[in-house]
Tab-separated table of C-alpha atoms and ligand atoms in Angstrom:
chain	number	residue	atom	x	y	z
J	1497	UNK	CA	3.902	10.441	-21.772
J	1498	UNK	CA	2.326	14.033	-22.653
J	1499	UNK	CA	-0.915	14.506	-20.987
J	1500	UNK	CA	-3.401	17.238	-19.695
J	1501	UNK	CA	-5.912	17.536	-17.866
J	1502	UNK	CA	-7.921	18.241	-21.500
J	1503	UNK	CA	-7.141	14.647	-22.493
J	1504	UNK	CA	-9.473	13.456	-19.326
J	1505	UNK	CA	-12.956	13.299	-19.288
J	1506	UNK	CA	-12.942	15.371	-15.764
J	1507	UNK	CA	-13.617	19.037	-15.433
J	1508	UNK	CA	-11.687	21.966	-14.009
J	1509	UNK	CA	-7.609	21.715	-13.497
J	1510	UNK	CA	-7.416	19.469	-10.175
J	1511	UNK	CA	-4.302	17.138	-10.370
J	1512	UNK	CA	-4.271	13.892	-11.131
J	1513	UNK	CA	-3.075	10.141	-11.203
J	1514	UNK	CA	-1.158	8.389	-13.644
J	1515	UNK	CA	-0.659	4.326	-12.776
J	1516	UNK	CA	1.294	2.302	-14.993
J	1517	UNK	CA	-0.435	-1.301	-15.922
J	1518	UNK	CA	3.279	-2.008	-16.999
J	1519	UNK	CA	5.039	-1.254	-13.702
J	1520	UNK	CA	2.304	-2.968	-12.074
J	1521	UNK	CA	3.012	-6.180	-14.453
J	1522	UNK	CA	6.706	-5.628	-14.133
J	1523	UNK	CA	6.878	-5.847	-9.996
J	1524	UNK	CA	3.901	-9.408	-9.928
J	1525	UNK	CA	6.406	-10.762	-12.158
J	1526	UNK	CA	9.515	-9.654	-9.939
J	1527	UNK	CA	7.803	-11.565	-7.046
J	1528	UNK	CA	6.595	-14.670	-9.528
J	1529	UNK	CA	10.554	-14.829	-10.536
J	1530	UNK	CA	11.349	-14.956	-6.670
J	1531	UNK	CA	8.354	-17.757	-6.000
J	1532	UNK	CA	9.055	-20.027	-8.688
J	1533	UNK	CA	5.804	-21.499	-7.836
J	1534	UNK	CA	7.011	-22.270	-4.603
J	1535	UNK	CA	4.525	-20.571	-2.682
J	1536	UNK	CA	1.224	-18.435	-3.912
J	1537	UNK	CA	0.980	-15.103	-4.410
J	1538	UNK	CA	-1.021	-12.506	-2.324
J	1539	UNK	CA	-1.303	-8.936	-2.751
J	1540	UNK	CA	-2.520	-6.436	-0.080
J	1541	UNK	CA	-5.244	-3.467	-1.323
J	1542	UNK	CA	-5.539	-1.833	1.606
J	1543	UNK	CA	-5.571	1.469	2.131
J	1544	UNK	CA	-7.157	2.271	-0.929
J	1545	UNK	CA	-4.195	0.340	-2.690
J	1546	UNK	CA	-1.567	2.567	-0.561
J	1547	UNK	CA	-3.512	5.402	-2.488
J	1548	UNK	CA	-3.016	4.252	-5.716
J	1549	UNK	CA	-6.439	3.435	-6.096
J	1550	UNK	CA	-8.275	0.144	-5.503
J	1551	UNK	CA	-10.696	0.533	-8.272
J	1552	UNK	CA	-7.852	1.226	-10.953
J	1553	UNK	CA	-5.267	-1.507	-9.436
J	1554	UNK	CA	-7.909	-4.068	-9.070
J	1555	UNK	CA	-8.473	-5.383	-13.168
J	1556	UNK	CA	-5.005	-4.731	-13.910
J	1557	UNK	CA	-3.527	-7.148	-10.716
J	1558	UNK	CA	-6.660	-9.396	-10.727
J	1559	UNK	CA	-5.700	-12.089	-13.345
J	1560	UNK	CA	-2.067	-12.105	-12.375
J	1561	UNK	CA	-2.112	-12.953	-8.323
J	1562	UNK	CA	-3.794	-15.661	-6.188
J	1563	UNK	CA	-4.957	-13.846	-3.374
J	1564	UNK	CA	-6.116	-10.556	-2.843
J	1565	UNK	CA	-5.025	-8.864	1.085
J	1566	UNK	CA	-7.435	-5.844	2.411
J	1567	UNK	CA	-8.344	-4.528	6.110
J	1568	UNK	CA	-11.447	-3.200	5.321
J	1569	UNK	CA	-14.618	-5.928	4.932
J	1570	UNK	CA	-16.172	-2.734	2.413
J	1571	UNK	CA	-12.956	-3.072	0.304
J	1572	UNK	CA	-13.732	-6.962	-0.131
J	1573	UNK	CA	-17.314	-6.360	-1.253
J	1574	UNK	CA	-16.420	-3.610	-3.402
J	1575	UNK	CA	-14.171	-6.116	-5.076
J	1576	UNK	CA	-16.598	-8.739	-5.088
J	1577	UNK	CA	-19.124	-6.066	-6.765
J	1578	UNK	CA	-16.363	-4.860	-9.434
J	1579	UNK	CA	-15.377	-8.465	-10.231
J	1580	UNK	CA	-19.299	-9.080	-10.746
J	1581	UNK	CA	-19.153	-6.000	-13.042
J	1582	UNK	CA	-16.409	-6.845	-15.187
J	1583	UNK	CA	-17.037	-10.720	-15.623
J	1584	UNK	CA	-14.180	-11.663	-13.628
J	1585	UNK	CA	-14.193	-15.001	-11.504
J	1586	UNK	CA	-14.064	-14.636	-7.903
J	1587	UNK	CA	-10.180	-14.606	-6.375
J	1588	UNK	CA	-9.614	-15.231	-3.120
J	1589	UNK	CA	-10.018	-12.417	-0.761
J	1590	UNK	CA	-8.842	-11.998	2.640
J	1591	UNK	CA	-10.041	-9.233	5.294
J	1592	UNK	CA	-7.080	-8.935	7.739
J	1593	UNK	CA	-8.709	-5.923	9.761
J	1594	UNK	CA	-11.728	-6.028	12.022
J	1595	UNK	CA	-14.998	-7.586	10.765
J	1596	UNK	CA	-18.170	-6.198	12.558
J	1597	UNK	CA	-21.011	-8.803	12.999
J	1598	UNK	CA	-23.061	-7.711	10.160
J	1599	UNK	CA	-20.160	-7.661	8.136
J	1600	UNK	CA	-19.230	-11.538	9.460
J	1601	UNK	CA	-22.048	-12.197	7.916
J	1602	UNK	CA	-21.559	-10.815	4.291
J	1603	UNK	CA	-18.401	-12.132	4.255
J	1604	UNK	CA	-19.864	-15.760	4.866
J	1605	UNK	CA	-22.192	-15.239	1.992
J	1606	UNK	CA	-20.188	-13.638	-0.228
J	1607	UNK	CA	-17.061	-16.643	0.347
J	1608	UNK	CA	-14.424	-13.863	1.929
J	1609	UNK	CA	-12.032	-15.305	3.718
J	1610	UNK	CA	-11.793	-13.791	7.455
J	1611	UNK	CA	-8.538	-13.512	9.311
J	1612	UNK	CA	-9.496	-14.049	13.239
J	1613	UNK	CA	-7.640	-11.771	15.029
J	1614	UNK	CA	-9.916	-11.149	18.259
J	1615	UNK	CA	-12.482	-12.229	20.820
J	1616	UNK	CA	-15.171	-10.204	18.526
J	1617	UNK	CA	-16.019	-13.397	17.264
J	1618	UNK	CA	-17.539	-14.719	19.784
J	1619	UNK	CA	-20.336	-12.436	19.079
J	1620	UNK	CA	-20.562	-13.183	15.212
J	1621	UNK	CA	-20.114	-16.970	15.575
J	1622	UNK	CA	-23.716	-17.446	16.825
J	1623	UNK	CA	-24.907	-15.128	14.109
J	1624	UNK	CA	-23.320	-16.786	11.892
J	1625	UNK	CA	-24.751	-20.866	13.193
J	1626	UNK	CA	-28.671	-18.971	12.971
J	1627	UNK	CA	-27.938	-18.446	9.622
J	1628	UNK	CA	-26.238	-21.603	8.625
J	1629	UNK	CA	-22.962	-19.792	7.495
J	1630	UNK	CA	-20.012	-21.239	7.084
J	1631	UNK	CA	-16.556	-18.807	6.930
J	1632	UNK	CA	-12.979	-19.744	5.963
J	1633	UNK	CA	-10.709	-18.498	8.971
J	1634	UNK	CA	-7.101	-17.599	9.810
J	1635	UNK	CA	-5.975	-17.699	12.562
J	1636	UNK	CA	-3.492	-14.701	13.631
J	1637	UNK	CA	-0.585	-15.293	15.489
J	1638	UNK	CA	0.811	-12.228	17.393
J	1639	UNK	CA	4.133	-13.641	17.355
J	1640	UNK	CA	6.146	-10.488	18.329
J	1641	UNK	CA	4.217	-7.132	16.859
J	1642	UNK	CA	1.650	-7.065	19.520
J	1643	UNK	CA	-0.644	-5.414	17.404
J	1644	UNK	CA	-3.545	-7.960	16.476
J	1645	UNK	CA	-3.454	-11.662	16.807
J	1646	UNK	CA	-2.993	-14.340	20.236
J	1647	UNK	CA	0.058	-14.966	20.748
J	1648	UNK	CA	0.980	-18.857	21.577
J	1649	UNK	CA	0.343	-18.491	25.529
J	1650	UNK	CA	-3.077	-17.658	24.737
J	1651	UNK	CA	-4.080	-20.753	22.482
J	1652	UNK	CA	-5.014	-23.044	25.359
J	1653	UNK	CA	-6.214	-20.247	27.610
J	1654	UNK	CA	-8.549	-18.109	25.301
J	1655	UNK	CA	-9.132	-19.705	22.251
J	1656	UNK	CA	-11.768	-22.177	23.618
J	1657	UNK	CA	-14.507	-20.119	21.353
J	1658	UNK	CA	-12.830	-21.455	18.198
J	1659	UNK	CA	-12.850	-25.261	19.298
J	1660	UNK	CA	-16.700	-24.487	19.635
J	1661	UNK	CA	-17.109	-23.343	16.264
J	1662	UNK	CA	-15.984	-25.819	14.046
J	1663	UNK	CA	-19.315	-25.781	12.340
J	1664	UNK	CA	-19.238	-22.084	11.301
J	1665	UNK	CA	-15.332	-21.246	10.675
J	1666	UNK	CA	-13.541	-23.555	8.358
J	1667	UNK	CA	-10.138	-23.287	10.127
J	1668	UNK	CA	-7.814	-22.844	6.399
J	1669	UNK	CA	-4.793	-20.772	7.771
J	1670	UNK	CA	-2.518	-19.889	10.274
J	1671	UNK	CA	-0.562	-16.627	9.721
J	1672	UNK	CA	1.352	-13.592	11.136
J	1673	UNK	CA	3.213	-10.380	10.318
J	1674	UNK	CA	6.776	-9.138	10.911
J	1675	UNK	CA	7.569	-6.040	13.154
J	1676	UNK	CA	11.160	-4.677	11.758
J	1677	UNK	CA	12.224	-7.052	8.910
J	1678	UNK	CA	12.486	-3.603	6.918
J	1679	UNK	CA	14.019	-1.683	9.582
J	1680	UNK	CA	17.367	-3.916	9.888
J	1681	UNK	CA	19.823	-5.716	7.476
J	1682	UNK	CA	20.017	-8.885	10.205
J	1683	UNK	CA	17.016	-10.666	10.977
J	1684	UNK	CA	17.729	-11.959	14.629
J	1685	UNK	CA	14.033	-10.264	15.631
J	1686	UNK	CA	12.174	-11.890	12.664
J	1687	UNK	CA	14.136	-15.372	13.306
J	1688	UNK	CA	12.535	-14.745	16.615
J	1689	UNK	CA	9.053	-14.209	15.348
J	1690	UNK	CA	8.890	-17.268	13.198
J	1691	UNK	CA	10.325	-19.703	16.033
J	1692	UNK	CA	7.440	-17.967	18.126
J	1693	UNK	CA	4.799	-18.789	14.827
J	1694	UNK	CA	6.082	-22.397	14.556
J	1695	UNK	CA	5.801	-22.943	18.320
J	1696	UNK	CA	2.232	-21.174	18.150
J	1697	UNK	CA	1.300	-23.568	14.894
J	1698	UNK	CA	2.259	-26.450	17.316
J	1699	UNK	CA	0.112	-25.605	19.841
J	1700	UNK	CA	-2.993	-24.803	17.685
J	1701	UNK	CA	-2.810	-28.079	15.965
J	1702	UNK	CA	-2.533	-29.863	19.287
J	1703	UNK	CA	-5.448	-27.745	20.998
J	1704	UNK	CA	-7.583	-28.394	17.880
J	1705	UNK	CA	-6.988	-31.479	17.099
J	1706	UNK	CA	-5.916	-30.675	13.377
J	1707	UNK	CA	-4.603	-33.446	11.469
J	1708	UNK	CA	-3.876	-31.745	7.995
J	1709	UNK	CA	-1.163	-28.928	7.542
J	1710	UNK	CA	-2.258	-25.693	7.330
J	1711	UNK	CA	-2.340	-23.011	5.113
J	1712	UNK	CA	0.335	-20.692	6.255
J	1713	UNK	CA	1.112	-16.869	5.423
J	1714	UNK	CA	3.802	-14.353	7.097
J	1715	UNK	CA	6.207	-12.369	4.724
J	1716	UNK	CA	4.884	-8.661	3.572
J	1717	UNK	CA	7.318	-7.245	1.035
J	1718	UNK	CA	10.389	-7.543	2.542
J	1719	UNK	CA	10.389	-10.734	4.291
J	1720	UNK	CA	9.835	-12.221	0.780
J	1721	UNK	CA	12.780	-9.923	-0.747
J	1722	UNK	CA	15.413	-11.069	2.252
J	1723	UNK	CA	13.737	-14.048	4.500
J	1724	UNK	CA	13.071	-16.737	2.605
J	1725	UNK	CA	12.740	-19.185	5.492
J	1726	UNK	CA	9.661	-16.765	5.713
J	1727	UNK	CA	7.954	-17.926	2.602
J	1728	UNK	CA	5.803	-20.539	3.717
J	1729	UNK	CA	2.498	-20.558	1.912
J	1730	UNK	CA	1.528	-17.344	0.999
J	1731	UNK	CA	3.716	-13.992	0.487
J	1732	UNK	CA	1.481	-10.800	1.212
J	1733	UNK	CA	3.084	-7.616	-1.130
J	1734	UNK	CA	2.249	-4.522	-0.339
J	1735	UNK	CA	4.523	-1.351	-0.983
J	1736	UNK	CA	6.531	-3.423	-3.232
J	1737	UNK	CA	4.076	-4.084	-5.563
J	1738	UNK	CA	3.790	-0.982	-6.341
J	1739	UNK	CA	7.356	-0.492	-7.040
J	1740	UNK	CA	8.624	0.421	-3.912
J	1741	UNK	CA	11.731	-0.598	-1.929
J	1742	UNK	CA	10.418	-1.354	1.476
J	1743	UNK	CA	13.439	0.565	2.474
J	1744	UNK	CA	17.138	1.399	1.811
J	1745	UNK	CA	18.266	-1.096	4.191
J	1746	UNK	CA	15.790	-4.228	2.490
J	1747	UNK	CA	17.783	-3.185	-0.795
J	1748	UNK	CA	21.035	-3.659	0.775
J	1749	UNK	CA	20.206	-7.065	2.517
J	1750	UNK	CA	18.337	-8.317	-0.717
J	1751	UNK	CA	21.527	-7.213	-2.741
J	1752	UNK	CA	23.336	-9.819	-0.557
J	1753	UNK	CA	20.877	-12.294	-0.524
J	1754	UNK	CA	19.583	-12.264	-4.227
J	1755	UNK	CA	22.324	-11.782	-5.612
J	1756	UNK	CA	20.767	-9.772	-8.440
J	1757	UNK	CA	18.923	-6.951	-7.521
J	1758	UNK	CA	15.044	-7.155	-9.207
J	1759	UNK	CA	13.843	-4.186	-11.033
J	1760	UNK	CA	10.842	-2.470	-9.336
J	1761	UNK	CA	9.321	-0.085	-11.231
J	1762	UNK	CA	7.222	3.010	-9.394
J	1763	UNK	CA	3.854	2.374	-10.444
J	1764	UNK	CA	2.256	6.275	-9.822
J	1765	UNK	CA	2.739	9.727	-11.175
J	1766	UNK	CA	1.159	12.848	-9.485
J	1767	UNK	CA	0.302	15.798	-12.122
J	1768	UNK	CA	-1.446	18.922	-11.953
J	1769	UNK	CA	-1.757	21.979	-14.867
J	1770	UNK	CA	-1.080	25.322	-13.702
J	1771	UNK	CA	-3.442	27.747	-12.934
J	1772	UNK	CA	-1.803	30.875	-13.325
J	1773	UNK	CA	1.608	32.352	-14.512
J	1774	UNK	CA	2.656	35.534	-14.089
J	1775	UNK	CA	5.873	37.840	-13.802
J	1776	UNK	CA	6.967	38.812	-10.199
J	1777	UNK	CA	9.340	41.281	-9.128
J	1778	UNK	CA	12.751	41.302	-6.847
J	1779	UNK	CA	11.598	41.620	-3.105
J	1780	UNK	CA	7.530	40.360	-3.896
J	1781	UNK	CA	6.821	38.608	-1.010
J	1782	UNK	CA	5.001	34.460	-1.881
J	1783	UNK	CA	2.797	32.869	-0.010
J	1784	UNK	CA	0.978	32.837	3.401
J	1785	UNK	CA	3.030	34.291	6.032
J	1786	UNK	CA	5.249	36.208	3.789
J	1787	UNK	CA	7.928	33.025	4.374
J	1788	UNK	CA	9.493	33.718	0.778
J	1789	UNK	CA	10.591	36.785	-0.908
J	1790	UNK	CA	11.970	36.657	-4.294
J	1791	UNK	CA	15.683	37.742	-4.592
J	1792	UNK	CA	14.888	37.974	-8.503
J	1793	UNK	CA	13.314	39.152	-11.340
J	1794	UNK	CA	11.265	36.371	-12.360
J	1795	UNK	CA	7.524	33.885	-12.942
J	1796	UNK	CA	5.778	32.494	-11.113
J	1797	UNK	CA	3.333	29.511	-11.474
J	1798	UNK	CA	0.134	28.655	-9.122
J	1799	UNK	CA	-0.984	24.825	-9.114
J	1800	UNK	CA	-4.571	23.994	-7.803
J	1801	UNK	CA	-2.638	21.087	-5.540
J	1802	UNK	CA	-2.172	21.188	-1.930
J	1803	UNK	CA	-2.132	19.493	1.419
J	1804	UNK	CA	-6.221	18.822	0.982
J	1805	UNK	CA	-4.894	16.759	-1.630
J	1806	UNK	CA	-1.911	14.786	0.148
J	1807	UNK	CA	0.969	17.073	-0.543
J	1808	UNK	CA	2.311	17.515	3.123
J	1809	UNK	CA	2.614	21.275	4.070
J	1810	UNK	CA	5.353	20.296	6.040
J	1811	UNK	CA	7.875	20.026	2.696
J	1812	UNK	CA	6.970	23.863	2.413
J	1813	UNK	CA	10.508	25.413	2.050
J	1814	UNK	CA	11.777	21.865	0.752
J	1815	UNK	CA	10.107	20.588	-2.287
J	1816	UNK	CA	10.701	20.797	-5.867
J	1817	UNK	CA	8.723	19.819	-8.876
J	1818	UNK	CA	9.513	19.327	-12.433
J	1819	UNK	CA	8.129	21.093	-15.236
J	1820	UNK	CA	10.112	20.639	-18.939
J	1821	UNK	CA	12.251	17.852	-17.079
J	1822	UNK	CA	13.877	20.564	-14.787
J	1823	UNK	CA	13.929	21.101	-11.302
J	1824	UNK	CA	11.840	24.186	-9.784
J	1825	UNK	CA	11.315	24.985	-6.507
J	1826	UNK	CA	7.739	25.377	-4.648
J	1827	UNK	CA	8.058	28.332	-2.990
J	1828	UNK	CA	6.291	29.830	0.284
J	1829	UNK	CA	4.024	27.409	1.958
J	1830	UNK	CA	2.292	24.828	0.832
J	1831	UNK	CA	-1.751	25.730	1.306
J	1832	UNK	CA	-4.609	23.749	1.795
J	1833	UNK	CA	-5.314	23.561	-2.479
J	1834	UNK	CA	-2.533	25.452	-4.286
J	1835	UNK	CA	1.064	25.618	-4.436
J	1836	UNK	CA	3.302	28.444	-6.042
J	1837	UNK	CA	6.256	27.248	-7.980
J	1838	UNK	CA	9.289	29.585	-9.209
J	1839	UNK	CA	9.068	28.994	-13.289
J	1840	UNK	CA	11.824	31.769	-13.543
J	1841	UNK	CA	14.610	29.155	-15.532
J	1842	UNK	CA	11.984	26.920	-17.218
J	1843	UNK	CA	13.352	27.980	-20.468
J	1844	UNK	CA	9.905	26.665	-22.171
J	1845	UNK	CA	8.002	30.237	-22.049
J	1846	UNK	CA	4.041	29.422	-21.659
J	1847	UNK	CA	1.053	30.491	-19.696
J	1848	UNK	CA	0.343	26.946	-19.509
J	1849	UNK	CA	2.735	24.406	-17.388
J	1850	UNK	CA	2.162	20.256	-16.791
J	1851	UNK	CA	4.154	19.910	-13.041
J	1852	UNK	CA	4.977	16.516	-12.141
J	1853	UNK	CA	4.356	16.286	-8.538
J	1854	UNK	CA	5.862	12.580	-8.039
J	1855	UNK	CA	7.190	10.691	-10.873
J	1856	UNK	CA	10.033	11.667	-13.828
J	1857	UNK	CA	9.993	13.842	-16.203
J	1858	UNK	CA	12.850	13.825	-18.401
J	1859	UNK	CA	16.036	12.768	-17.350
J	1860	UNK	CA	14.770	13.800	-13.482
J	1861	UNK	CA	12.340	12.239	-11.407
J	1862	UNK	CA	10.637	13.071	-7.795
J	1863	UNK	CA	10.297	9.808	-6.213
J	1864	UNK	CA	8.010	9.643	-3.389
J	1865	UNK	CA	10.713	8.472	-1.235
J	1866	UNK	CA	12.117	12.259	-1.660
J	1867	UNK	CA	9.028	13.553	-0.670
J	1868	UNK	CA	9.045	11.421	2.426
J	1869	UNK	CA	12.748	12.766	3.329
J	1870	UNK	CA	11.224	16.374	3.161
J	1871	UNK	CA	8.550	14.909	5.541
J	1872	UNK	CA	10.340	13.176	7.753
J	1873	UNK	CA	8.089	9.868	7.147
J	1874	UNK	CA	8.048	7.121	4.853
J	1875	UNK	CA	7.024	6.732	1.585
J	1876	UNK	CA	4.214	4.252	2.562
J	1877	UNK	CA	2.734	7.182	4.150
J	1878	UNK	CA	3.113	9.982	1.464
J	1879	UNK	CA	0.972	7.568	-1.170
J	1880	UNK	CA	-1.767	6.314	1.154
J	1881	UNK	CA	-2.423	9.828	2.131
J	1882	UNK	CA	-3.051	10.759	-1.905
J	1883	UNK	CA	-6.668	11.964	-1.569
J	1884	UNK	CA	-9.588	9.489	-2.797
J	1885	UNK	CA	-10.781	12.048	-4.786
J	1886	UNK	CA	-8.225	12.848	-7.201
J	1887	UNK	CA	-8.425	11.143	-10.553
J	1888	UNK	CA	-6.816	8.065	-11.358
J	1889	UNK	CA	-5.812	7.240	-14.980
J	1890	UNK	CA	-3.925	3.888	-15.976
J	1891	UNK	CA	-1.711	4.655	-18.672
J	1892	UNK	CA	0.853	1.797	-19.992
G	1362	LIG	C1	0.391	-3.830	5.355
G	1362	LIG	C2	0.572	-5.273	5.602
G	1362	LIG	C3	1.317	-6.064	4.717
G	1362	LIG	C4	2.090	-5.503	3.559
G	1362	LIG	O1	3.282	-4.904	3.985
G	1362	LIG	P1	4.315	-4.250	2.950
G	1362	LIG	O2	5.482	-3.867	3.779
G	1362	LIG	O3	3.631	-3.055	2.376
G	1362	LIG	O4	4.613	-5.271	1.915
G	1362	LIG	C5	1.335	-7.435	4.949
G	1362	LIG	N1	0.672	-7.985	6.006
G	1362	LIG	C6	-0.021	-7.242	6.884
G	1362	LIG	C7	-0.700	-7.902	8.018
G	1362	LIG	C8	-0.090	-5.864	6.724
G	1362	LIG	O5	-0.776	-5.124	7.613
């Protein structure tokens, strides 16, 4: 894929985003394979989909999935708003963060599903009756994360407000989210966590009085890759579904498990055109606080890309990007919107060079799992943190 910044209808030389509609395709289908209709398929936008851009993921995902998972209430209604724009029916939508009143309310009206995760709907439940609103809920079990959710001691105790709102939340789920499925290759914790769900399930139906089963959602990425006791429902997909392994050791386990390893294919590319090149002598010294000196003879290229834009300054010193399909190193620091890369043994001679930040070029490629390494985090982190406003282009 040859492309510049002159083939874009945006001005200057910022970097920019290439998604892939065909690595996108390539992991729903991966997880379809795994379902074989045997339980519906969610995806989860959040985070601006982990930085790939919910605006750009949206129409390519949208006809392919049954469920769309985000934490912000403004991400549902901007996806109720863009299916509105581009003719699209409605999918269901599910806000697993935090819903302020106000926002209870849209939701109601604009048939968003609302997971109920804490006592803050007490408050919106009477809004809600005045105005004759009806939400679908689900209910969260904290079931061993203790992040949101009750967890089955507090059904009878605290959970009275539900019982009293029959009329405003249509009860539809029950679900609840792992805490280390990705972090180990046995699953005694997770076994834990779904003996704790089915004992919370029990206790809900008795305490409510429900009769029919309910709807009922738990595995993220890799509880559907290695856990398949975990399937229930509803998977939610996040970092795999943009063609991430949730980690080294879910690729080991699902090796075991699946037998055949699926094919996930990294959905984003991160490019930027230089700036500047220019010849630098033996000895120069690169960079804020003169932290490189050049033991050569050699060029030099400046990129208009830096930690403003979500490459960490910590992988100063570490990094490499790839320009002609090799290897060259980013030298000095990495500032707050440029980077300085040694083009010395880029045999292509030009005052002009395409970097790939993240992605291949060639026969190399800069996965953002090597960026993590450099910043001692995890790749989920290194995409979400891609700025908002960089440009996002979805090539096939
Ligand atoms: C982020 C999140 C997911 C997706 O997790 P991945 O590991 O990215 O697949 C699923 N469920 C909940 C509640 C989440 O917060």
């Amino acid at each position: 894929m040859k492309m510049s910044t002159k083939d874009l209808d945006f001005a200057g030389k910022a970097s920019w985003l290439e998604l892939s509609a065909s690595a996108l395709r390539n992991n729903i289908q991966v997880f379809r394979d795994l379902s074989a209709n045997r339980f519906l398929l969610g995806v989860v936008l959040k985070g601006n989909a982990y930085g790939h851009g919910l605006l750009e993921v949206l129409p390519v995902v949208h006809p392919l999935i049954d469920i769309v998972y985000v934490v912000s209430p403004i991400d549902a209604f901007q996806i109720r708003n863009l299916e509105k724009t581009l003719g699209l029916s409605q999918k269901r939508v599910l806000v697993i963060g935090p819903i302020a009143l106000n926002e209870a309310v849209k939701c109601a009206q604009e048939n968003i599903e609302a997971v109920i995760s804490d006592f803050s709907w007490k408050e919106s439940i009477p809004a809600l009756r005045k105005k004759k609103l009806r939400i679908v809920g689900h209910l969260h079990l904290d079931t061993g994360l203790a992040r949101e959710g009750f967890t089955y001691n507090q059904i009878e105790s605290e959970i009275d407000f539900l019982k009293d709102a029959q009329d405003v939340i249509s009860l539809k789920g029950v679900m609840s989210h792992f805490s280390n499925t990705e972090d180990v290759t046995e699953q005694q914790y997770a076994n834990l966590q779904l003996s704790n769900f089915h004992e919370g399930k029990a206790r809900l139906y008795q305490f409510l009085g429900i009769q029919s089963e309910l709807e009922e959602h738990f595995a993220a990425s890799a509880a559907t890759l290695v856990l398949p006791n975990s399937h229930l429902s509803v998977v939610r997909v996040g970092i795999s579904l943009y063609g991430f392994w949730p980690s080294a050791e879910t690729r080991i386990s699902a090796k075991f498990i699946l037998q055949k390893l699926p094919i996930f294919e990294p959905v984003l590319s991160w490019k930027c055109e230089s700036q500047i090149v220019k010849p630098i002598s033996k000895g120069s010294y690169v960079g804020y606080g003169c932290t490189y000196r050049m033991n050569h003879d050699g060029r030099i290229a400046v990129f208009p890309v830096g930690y403003f834009d979500g490459y960490p300054r910590i992988v100063s010193g570490k990094a490499h990007v790839l320009i002609h399909g090799k290897r060259c190193p980013v030298i000095g620091r990495v500032m707050m919107n440029s980077i300085i890369v040694d083009v010395t043994y880029v045999t292509e001679q030009s005052s002009d060079y395409v970097c790939t930040l993240l992605g291949s070029d060639g026969d190399e490629t800069i996965s953002a799992e090597s960026i993590a390494n450099w910043s001692q985090t995890i790749q989920y982190e290194i995409v979400t943190r891609l700025g908002s406003h960089l440009k996002r282009v979805i090539v096939e």
